[in-house]
Amino acid sequence: MFNIFSFLVNFFFITVPQLLEAQANHLSFTGLEFFTGAGYFTETVLYYGFYTNGTISKNKRGSPYDMQLAYIFTIGVYFVLCLLSLLYSMAKSFRSNFVNPSMYSGNAIKLFCIWDFSVTNEKAVKLKQRNLSTQMKETLSEVNNEVLKLSVGQRIARLSIHLVAWLVSLGAAVASCAGIYFFSTANLKLFLKDDKTELESEAITLVLPIVVGLLNHMVPFFYSFFGFVEKFTYPKHQIYTSIGRNLILKISIIGILCYYWLNIVAASEAQCWETLVGQDIYKLIVAEFICCLLGSLFGEFARRIIGTKCCKQLGVPEFDIARNVLDLIYVQTLAWIGIFFSPLIPAIQIISFFIIFYVKKVPCFSCNL
């Protein structure tokens, strides 16, 4: 809903007025623009640098339309409305889950009163049954573990394993950010050199989003192996830990990218650094979209076929809640950052989310939760 609302507001209050004053685009279209965001797209309403900083007036008798004020206020009002909507959603969730927890508390209530009778689809019913079964198993596991008491040596061993896993995960996040920073600065210097063809320049700009996309998917995959060593007592602790580690990684990557854009790119000799930042964010979103598609088709879907047809001992893969949720949050955060540099970036988000939803729908309804 955020992306649809943002696209409509930006399109009617920013893009349409600019289209009335837009000049003809004489750049050639090659098709690579869908991946690079450069070339023909540079001289379009997709990026900040194309918009005028003056006023637009098609009728001498009418009042002029100030594009600077329209640009700032439209995006500013959108962010304020998003903030208020998020605060309301968080307050409502807090009230449902913490202020009034008694409505879903108790094992008897979970067993006899939590079933949703509006669920009629056979696959949805089986999914709901597995979900409730997992909740009951977790509750019974908590009761059994309350009786089990670990010795001091076992507790120290477990704490040591958790500490080492956290140190390794934090080290991987720091190494990823350092690699992105040094690689991006070197890539920018190479991009600003004049002795290159247009095709070479566009190829250079694709390297950074590919590296960031691979790190965003390979490092969480590396984190998933910690579960075999840590052996959490409760499944929810493993989920919370996985969310925390992936969240630190995503925030660190976004933070180092923002520092790179606002301190390195902004101070560079680029003709319009705002457009360059918008192109970087466009490529990052496209790269993340391609990585999600490849991960779903050749990872989750292929793993499901192997587990059900070829090697049934592997079973159906589990749906990684932490990784998939944080991937969506990461891409949406990029869109919120890039909306100033590329007002129509929500349209790209709408298309990518629509495709990813239906691609993820198959493994989600056929995997174990």
Short mmCIF file of C-alpha atoms in Angstrom, two decimals:
data_model
loop_
_atom_site.label_atom_id
_atom_site.label_comp_id
_atom_site.label_asym_id
_atom_site.label_seq_id
_atom_site.Cartn_x
_atom_site.Cartn_y
_atom_site.Cartn_z
CA MET A 1 0.00 0.00 0.00
CA PHE A 2 2.88 2.38 0.75
CA ASN A 3 4.31 1.92 -2.75
CA ILE A 4 0.96 2.29 -4.51
CA PHE A 5 0.15 5.46 -2.58
CA SER A 6 3.63 6.88 -3.17
CA PHE A 7 3.51 6.12 -6.88
CA LEU A 8 0.11 7.79 -7.35
CA VAL A 9 1.07 10.89 -5.36
CA ASN A 10 4.45 11.32 -7.05
CA PHE A 11 3.05 10.65 -10.49
CA PHE A 12 0.24 13.20 -10.34
CA PHE A 13 1.98 15.96 -8.34
CA ILE A 14 5.55 15.66 -9.66
CA THR A 15 5.80 13.60 -12.84
CA VAL A 16 2.76 14.86 -14.76
CA PRO A 17 3.68 18.56 -14.38
CA GLN A 18 7.24 17.80 -15.49
CA LEU A 19 6.00 15.88 -18.53
CA LEU A 20 4.23 19.05 -19.68
CA GLU A 21 7.60 20.81 -19.95
CA ALA A 22 9.75 17.80 -20.95
CA GLN A 23 11.89 17.95 -24.04
CA ALA A 24 12.34 15.13 -26.53
CA ASN A 25 14.80 12.41 -25.47
CA HIS A 26 17.37 11.88 -28.24
CA LEU A 27 19.27 9.06 -26.52
CA SER A 28 19.06 5.61 -28.09
CA PHE A 29 17.31 2.76 -26.27
CA THR A 30 19.21 -0.54 -26.18
CA GLY A 31 17.32 -2.61 -23.60
CA LEU A 32 20.19 -2.66 -21.11
CA GLU A 33 18.48 0.24 -19.36
CA PHE A 34 16.14 -2.22 -17.63
CA PHE A 35 19.18 -3.61 -15.77
CA THR A 36 21.44 -0.57 -15.47
CA GLY A 37 18.89 2.23 -15.11
CA ALA A 38 21.26 4.41 -17.14
CA GLY A 39 21.41 5.34 -20.81
CA TYR A 40 17.99 6.30 -22.14
CA PHE A 41 16.45 6.37 -18.66
CA THR A 42 18.87 9.11 -17.55
CA GLU A 43 16.96 11.73 -19.52
CA THR A 44 13.52 10.71 -18.28
CA VAL A 45 11.27 11.51 -15.33
CA LEU A 46 12.65 8.47 -13.53
CA TYR A 47 15.47 10.48 -11.94
CA TYR A 48 15.90 13.66 -9.93
CA GLY A 49 18.28 15.30 -12.41
CA PHE A 50 15.62 15.47 -15.12
CA TYR A 51 13.24 17.66 -13.12
CA THR A 52 13.39 21.42 -13.43
CA ASN A 53 14.13 23.67 -10.46
CA GLY A 54 11.94 26.46 -11.77
CA THR A 55 8.23 26.99 -12.28
CA ILE A 56 5.88 25.52 -14.86
CA SER A 57 3.14 27.56 -16.47
CA LYS A 58 1.17 26.46 -19.53
CA ASN A 59 -1.27 29.33 -19.26
CA LYS A 60 -0.03 32.90 -18.84
CA ARG A 61 -3.15 33.88 -16.93
CA GLY A 62 -2.87 31.01 -14.45
CA SER A 63 -0.54 30.83 -11.49
CA PRO A 64 2.79 29.02 -12.08
CA TYR A 65 3.50 25.60 -10.59
CA ASP A 66 6.63 25.65 -8.45
CA MET A 67 8.38 22.31 -9.03
CA GLN A 68 10.86 22.74 -6.18
CA LEU A 69 8.10 23.18 -3.60
CA ALA A 70 6.00 20.42 -5.17
CA TYR A 71 8.94 18.01 -5.10
CA ILE A 72 9.87 18.69 -1.47
CA PHE A 73 6.35 18.87 -0.05
CA THR A 74 5.00 15.85 -1.94
CA ILE A 75 7.79 13.56 -0.73
CA GLY A 76 7.78 15.16 2.74
CA VAL A 77 4.04 14.66 3.24
CA TYR A 78 4.36 11.06 2.02
CA PHE A 79 7.03 10.30 4.62
CA VAL A 80 4.96 11.88 7.40
CA LEU A 81 1.92 9.81 6.45
CA CYS A 82 4.06 6.65 6.30
CA LEU A 83 5.44 7.41 9.76
CA LEU A 84 1.97 7.93 11.23
CA SER A 85 0.70 4.74 9.58
CA LEU A 86 3.63 2.71 10.92
CA LEU A 87 3.16 4.11 14.42
CA TYR A 88 -0.54 3.22 14.35
CA SER A 89 0.23 -0.29 13.09
CA MET A 90 2.89 -0.83 15.77
CA ALA A 91 0.57 0.44 18.53
CA LYS A 92 -2.22 -1.84 17.33
CA SER A 93 0.12 -4.84 17.21
CA PHE A 94 1.49 -4.04 20.66
CA ARG A 95 -2.02 -3.88 22.09
CA SER A 96 -3.01 -7.20 20.51
CA ASN A 97 0.09 -9.12 21.51
CA PHE A 98 1.18 -7.60 24.81
CA VAL A 99 -1.60 -5.57 26.39
CA ASN A 100 -4.28 -8.23 25.82
CA PRO A 101 -2.32 -11.50 25.64
CA SER A 102 -4.88 -13.47 27.66
CA MET A 103 -7.17 -13.91 24.68
CA TYR A 104 -4.67 -16.36 23.14
CA SER A 105 -2.94 -17.65 26.27
CA GLY A 106 -3.26 -21.11 27.76
CA ASN A 107 -2.74 -24.50 26.14
CA ALA A 108 -6.43 -25.43 26.33
CA ILE A 109 -7.46 -22.29 24.46
CA LYS A 110 -4.80 -22.94 21.82
CA LEU A 111 -6.02 -26.48 21.37
CA PHE A 112 -9.80 -25.94 21.29
CA CYS A 113 -10.48 -22.28 20.48
CA ILE A 114 -7.79 -20.96 18.13
CA TRP A 115 -8.95 -22.67 14.92
CA ASP A 116 -10.07 -20.31 12.18
CA PHE A 117 -13.21 -21.83 10.64
CA SER A 118 -13.04 -19.42 7.69
CA VAL A 119 -10.11 -21.46 6.31
CA THR A 120 -11.62 -23.83 3.73
CA ASN A 121 -8.88 -24.38 1.14
CA GLU A 122 -7.30 -27.82 1.53
CA LYS A 123 -3.69 -26.57 1.28
CA ALA A 124 -4.41 -23.69 3.68
CA VAL A 125 -6.00 -26.12 6.15
CA LYS A 126 -2.95 -28.39 6.10
CA LEU A 127 -0.68 -25.40 6.50
CA LYS A 128 -2.73 -24.18 9.47
CA GLN A 129 -2.63 -27.66 11.03
CA ARG A 130 1.15 -27.82 10.73
CA ASN A 131 1.43 -24.36 12.21
CA LEU A 132 -0.71 -25.28 15.23
CA SER A 133 1.17 -28.56 15.59
CA THR A 134 4.47 -26.67 15.70
CA GLN A 135 3.10 -24.32 18.37
CA MET A 136 1.94 -27.22 20.53
CA LYS A 137 5.26 -29.05 20.12
CA GLU A 138 7.10 -25.91 21.15
CA THR A 139 4.88 -25.51 24.21
CA LEU A 140 5.45 -29.14 25.24
CA SER A 141 9.18 -28.72 24.62
CA GLU A 142 9.24 -25.72 26.95
CA VAL A 143 7.46 -27.74 29.66
CA ASN A 144 9.89 -30.65 29.29
CA ASN A 145 12.93 -28.39 29.32
CA GLU A 146 11.80 -26.77 32.55
CA VAL A 147 12.37 -30.14 34.23
CA LEU A 148 15.73 -30.65 32.50
CA LYS A 149 18.54 -28.89 34.38
CA LEU A 150 21.94 -28.44 32.79
CA SER A 151 25.17 -28.61 34.70
CA VAL A 152 27.47 -25.62 35.04
CA GLY A 153 29.88 -27.05 32.47
CA GLN A 154 27.11 -27.59 29.92
CA ARG A 155 25.85 -24.06 30.40
CA ILE A 156 29.34 -22.61 29.93
CA ALA A 157 29.80 -24.72 26.79
CA ARG A 158 26.50 -23.49 25.32
CA LEU A 159 27.25 -19.87 26.16
CA SER A 160 30.69 -20.21 24.59
CA ILE A 161 29.21 -21.60 21.37
CA HIS A 162 26.65 -18.78 21.21
CA LEU A 163 29.35 -16.18 21.86
CA VAL A 164 31.62 -17.56 19.13
CA ALA A 165 28.69 -17.67 16.68
CA TRP A 166 27.82 -14.04 17.44
CA LEU A 167 31.45 -12.94 17.04
CA VAL A 168 31.71 -14.74 13.71
CA SER A 169 28.41 -13.25 12.48
CA LEU A 170 29.42 -9.73 13.53
CA GLY A 171 32.81 -10.23 11.89
CA ALA A 172 31.10 -11.32 8.66
CA ALA A 173 28.90 -8.20 8.74
CA VAL A 174 31.90 -5.91 9.33
CA ALA A 175 33.90 -7.62 6.58
CA SER A 176 30.95 -7.28 4.17
CA CYS A 177 30.61 -3.57 4.88
CA ALA A 178 34.35 -2.97 4.55
CA GLY A 179 34.42 -4.85 1.26
CA ILE A 180 31.44 -2.88 -0.10
CA TYR A 181 32.99 0.45 0.91
CA PHE A 182 36.43 -0.12 -0.60
CA PHE A 183 34.98 -1.79 -3.66
CA SER A 184 32.44 1.02 -4.26
CA THR A 185 35.05 3.78 -3.98
CA ALA A 186 37.36 2.00 -6.41
CA ASN A 187 34.44 1.37 -8.75
CA LEU A 188 33.46 5.07 -8.67
CA LYS A 189 36.98 6.18 -9.60
CA LEU A 190 36.94 3.76 -12.52
CA PHE A 191 33.50 5.00 -13.60
CA LEU A 192 34.55 8.68 -13.62
CA LYS A 193 37.43 8.07 -16.00
CA ASP A 194 36.85 9.42 -19.51
CA ASP A 195 38.63 6.73 -21.54
CA LYS A 196 35.66 4.35 -21.71
CA THR A 197 32.83 3.57 -24.07
CA GLU A 198 29.19 3.91 -22.98
CA LEU A 199 28.81 0.13 -22.82
CA GLU A 200 31.86 -0.18 -20.56
CA SER A 201 30.53 2.54 -18.26
CA GLU A 202 27.20 0.77 -17.85
CA ALA A 203 28.97 -2.55 -17.24
CA ILE A 204 31.07 -0.98 -14.49
CA THR A 205 27.97 0.31 -12.71
CA LEU A 206 26.51 -3.22 -12.57
CA VAL A 207 29.35 -4.65 -10.52
CA LEU A 208 28.46 -2.96 -7.21
CA PRO A 209 24.78 -4.07 -7.08
CA ILE A 210 25.79 -7.62 -8.03
CA VAL A 211 28.32 -7.75 -5.19
CA VAL A 212 25.86 -6.28 -2.69
CA GLY A 213 23.12 -8.67 -3.83
CA LEU A 214 25.38 -11.70 -3.49
CA LEU A 215 26.50 -10.63 -0.01
CA ASN A 216 22.88 -10.07 1.04
CA HIS A 217 22.02 -13.65 0.14
CA MET A 218 25.24 -15.58 0.74
CA VAL A 219 25.99 -14.23 4.24
CA PRO A 220 22.51 -15.12 5.64
CA PHE A 221 22.94 -18.56 4.06
CA PHE A 222 26.23 -18.80 5.96
CA TYR A 223 24.39 -17.76 9.15
CA SER A 224 21.94 -20.62 8.73
CA PHE A 225 24.70 -23.18 9.40
CA PHE A 226 25.09 -21.84 12.94
CA GLY A 227 21.84 -23.58 13.86
CA PHE A 228 23.49 -26.99 13.50
CA VAL A 229 26.14 -26.00 16.05
CA GLU A 230 24.22 -23.84 18.52
CA LYS A 231 21.26 -26.24 18.97
CA PHE A 232 18.79 -23.85 20.58
CA THR A 233 16.49 -25.19 23.25
CA TYR A 234 13.44 -23.40 21.85
CA PRO A 235 12.72 -22.89 18.11
CA LYS A 236 11.61 -19.28 18.72
CA HIS A 237 15.07 -18.45 20.12
CA GLN A 238 16.63 -19.63 16.88
CA ILE A 239 14.24 -17.45 14.86
CA TYR A 240 14.90 -14.38 17.03
CA THR A 241 18.66 -14.91 16.79
CA SER A 242 18.50 -15.34 13.02
CA ILE A 243 16.42 -12.17 12.70
CA GLY A 244 18.87 -10.25 14.87
CA ARG A 245 21.93 -11.32 12.89
CA ASN A 246 20.32 -10.66 9.52
CA LEU A 247 18.99 -7.33 10.73
CA ILE A 248 22.47 -6.22 11.80
CA LEU A 249 23.81 -7.24 8.39
CA LYS A 250 21.10 -5.39 6.45
CA ILE A 251 21.34 -2.22 8.55
CA SER A 252 25.13 -2.21 8.25
CA ILE A 253 25.01 -2.56 4.46
CA ILE A 254 22.42 0.20 4.10
CA GLY A 255 24.41 2.42 6.46
CA ILE A 256 27.68 2.02 4.56
CA LEU A 257 25.88 2.63 1.26
CA CYS A 258 24.31 5.84 2.59
CA TYR A 259 27.72 7.01 3.79
CA TYR A 260 29.16 6.24 0.36
CA TRP A 261 26.39 8.13 -1.46
CA LEU A 262 26.28 11.21 0.77
CA ASN A 263 30.03 11.62 1.36
CA ILE A 264 31.83 10.04 -1.59
CA VAL A 265 29.43 10.32 -4.54
CA ALA A 266 28.13 13.76 -3.49
CA ALA A 267 31.70 15.11 -3.35
CA SER A 268 32.74 13.50 -6.62
CA GLU A 269 33.04 15.13 -10.05
CA ALA A 270 29.83 13.55 -11.31
CA GLN A 271 27.66 15.86 -13.37
CA CYS A 272 24.54 15.14 -11.28
CA TRP A 273 25.29 13.04 -8.22
CA GLU A 274 21.60 12.77 -7.30
CA THR A 275 20.88 10.96 -10.57
CA LEU A 276 23.91 8.73 -10.00
CA VAL A 277 22.58 7.77 -6.55
CA GLY A 278 19.14 7.12 -8.03
CA GLN A 279 20.68 4.81 -10.62
CA ASP A 280 22.60 2.94 -7.91
CA ILE A 281 19.41 2.37 -5.90
CA TYR A 282 17.54 1.28 -9.04
CA LYS A 283 20.27 -1.29 -9.81
CA LEU A 284 20.32 -2.51 -6.19
CA ILE A 285 16.56 -3.14 -6.27
CA VAL A 286 16.79 -4.91 -9.63
CA ALA A 287 19.74 -7.02 -8.42
CA GLU A 288 17.86 -7.97 -5.24
CA PHE A 289 14.82 -8.88 -7.33
CA ILE A 290 16.90 -11.14 -9.61
CA CYS A 291 18.62 -12.78 -6.61
CA CYS A 292 15.23 -13.48 -5.01
CA LEU A 293 13.94 -15.05 -8.21
CA LEU A 294 17.03 -17.22 -8.64
CA GLY A 295 16.96 -18.21 -4.98
CA SER A 296 13.31 -19.23 -5.22
CA LEU A 297 13.53 -21.07 -8.53
CA PHE A 298 16.90 -22.81 -8.16
CA GLY A 299 17.01 -22.91 -4.38
CA GLU A 300 13.66 -23.43 -2.68
CA PHE A 301 11.76 -24.89 -5.64
CA ALA A 302 14.59 -27.19 -6.77
CA ARG A 303 15.20 -28.27 -3.17
CA ARG A 304 11.51 -29.16 -2.83
CA ILE A 305 11.56 -31.27 -6.00
CA ILE A 306 14.68 -33.12 -4.85
CA GLY A 307 13.23 -33.70 -1.37
CA THR A 308 9.89 -35.03 -2.65
CA LYS A 309 10.89 -36.86 -5.86
CA CYS A 310 14.56 -37.85 -5.81
CA CYS A 311 15.74 -38.04 -2.21
CA LYS A 312 12.76 -38.22 0.12
CA GLN A 313 15.04 -38.45 3.17
CA LEU A 314 15.75 -34.74 2.80
CA GLY A 315 12.08 -33.89 3.08
CA VAL A 316 10.43 -30.59 2.25
CA PRO A 317 12.60 -27.52 3.05
CA GLU A 318 11.57 -25.14 5.80
CA PHE A 319 10.41 -21.67 4.89
CA ASP A 320 13.01 -19.25 6.29
CA ILE A 321 10.80 -16.59 7.88
CA ALA A 322 13.64 -14.37 9.13
CA ARG A 323 15.47 -14.20 5.82
CA ASN A 324 12.41 -13.60 3.63
CA VAL A 325 10.90 -10.94 5.90
CA LEU A 326 14.16 -9.03 6.24
CA ASP A 327 14.74 -9.21 2.47
CA LEU A 328 11.43 -7.39 1.97
CA ILE A 329 12.27 -4.84 4.66
CA TYR A 330 15.70 -4.27 3.09
CA VAL A 331 14.28 -3.61 -0.38
CA GLN A 332 11.53 -1.36 0.99
CA THR A 333 14.12 0.65 2.93
CA LEU A 334 16.09 1.13 -0.27
CA ALA A 335 12.91 2.36 -1.96
CA TRP A 336 12.24 4.85 0.85
CA ILE A 337 15.80 6.17 0.58
CA GLY A 338 15.66 6.32 -3.20
CA ILE A 339 12.30 8.02 -3.55
CA PHE A 340 13.96 11.45 -3.36
CA PHE A 341 16.51 10.58 -6.05
CA SER A 342 14.06 8.59 -8.18
CA PRO A 343 10.40 9.59 -7.63
CA LEU A 344 9.05 6.68 -9.69
CA ILE A 345 11.01 3.97 -7.87
CA PRO A 346 7.77 2.79 -6.13
CA ALA A 347 6.54 1.61 -9.53
CA ILE A 348 9.55 -0.71 -9.74
CA GLN A 349 8.77 -1.94 -6.25
CA ILE A 350 5.14 -2.69 -7.11
CA ILE A 351 6.14 -4.82 -10.09
CA SER A 352 8.90 -6.68 -8.23
CA PHE A 353 6.76 -7.36 -5.13
CA PHE A 354 3.91 -8.62 -7.31
CA ILE A 355 6.16 -11.12 -9.11
CA ILE A 356 8.02 -12.20 -5.96
CA PHE A 357 4.74 -12.78 -4.11
CA TYR A 358 3.51 -15.34 -6.64
CA VAL A 359 6.95 -16.93 -7.02
CA LYS A 360 7.23 -17.34 -3.23
CA LYS A 361 3.64 -18.55 -2.92
CA VAL A 362 4.40 -22.05 -4.23
CA PRO A 363 7.25 -22.95 -1.82
CA CYS A 364 5.52 -21.17 1.06
CA PHE A 365 2.35 -23.27 0.83
CA SER A 366 4.26 -26.48 0.28
CA CYS A 367 7.09 -26.09 2.81
CA ASN A 368 7.19 -26.90 6.48
CA LEU A 369 6.87 -23.88 8.74
#
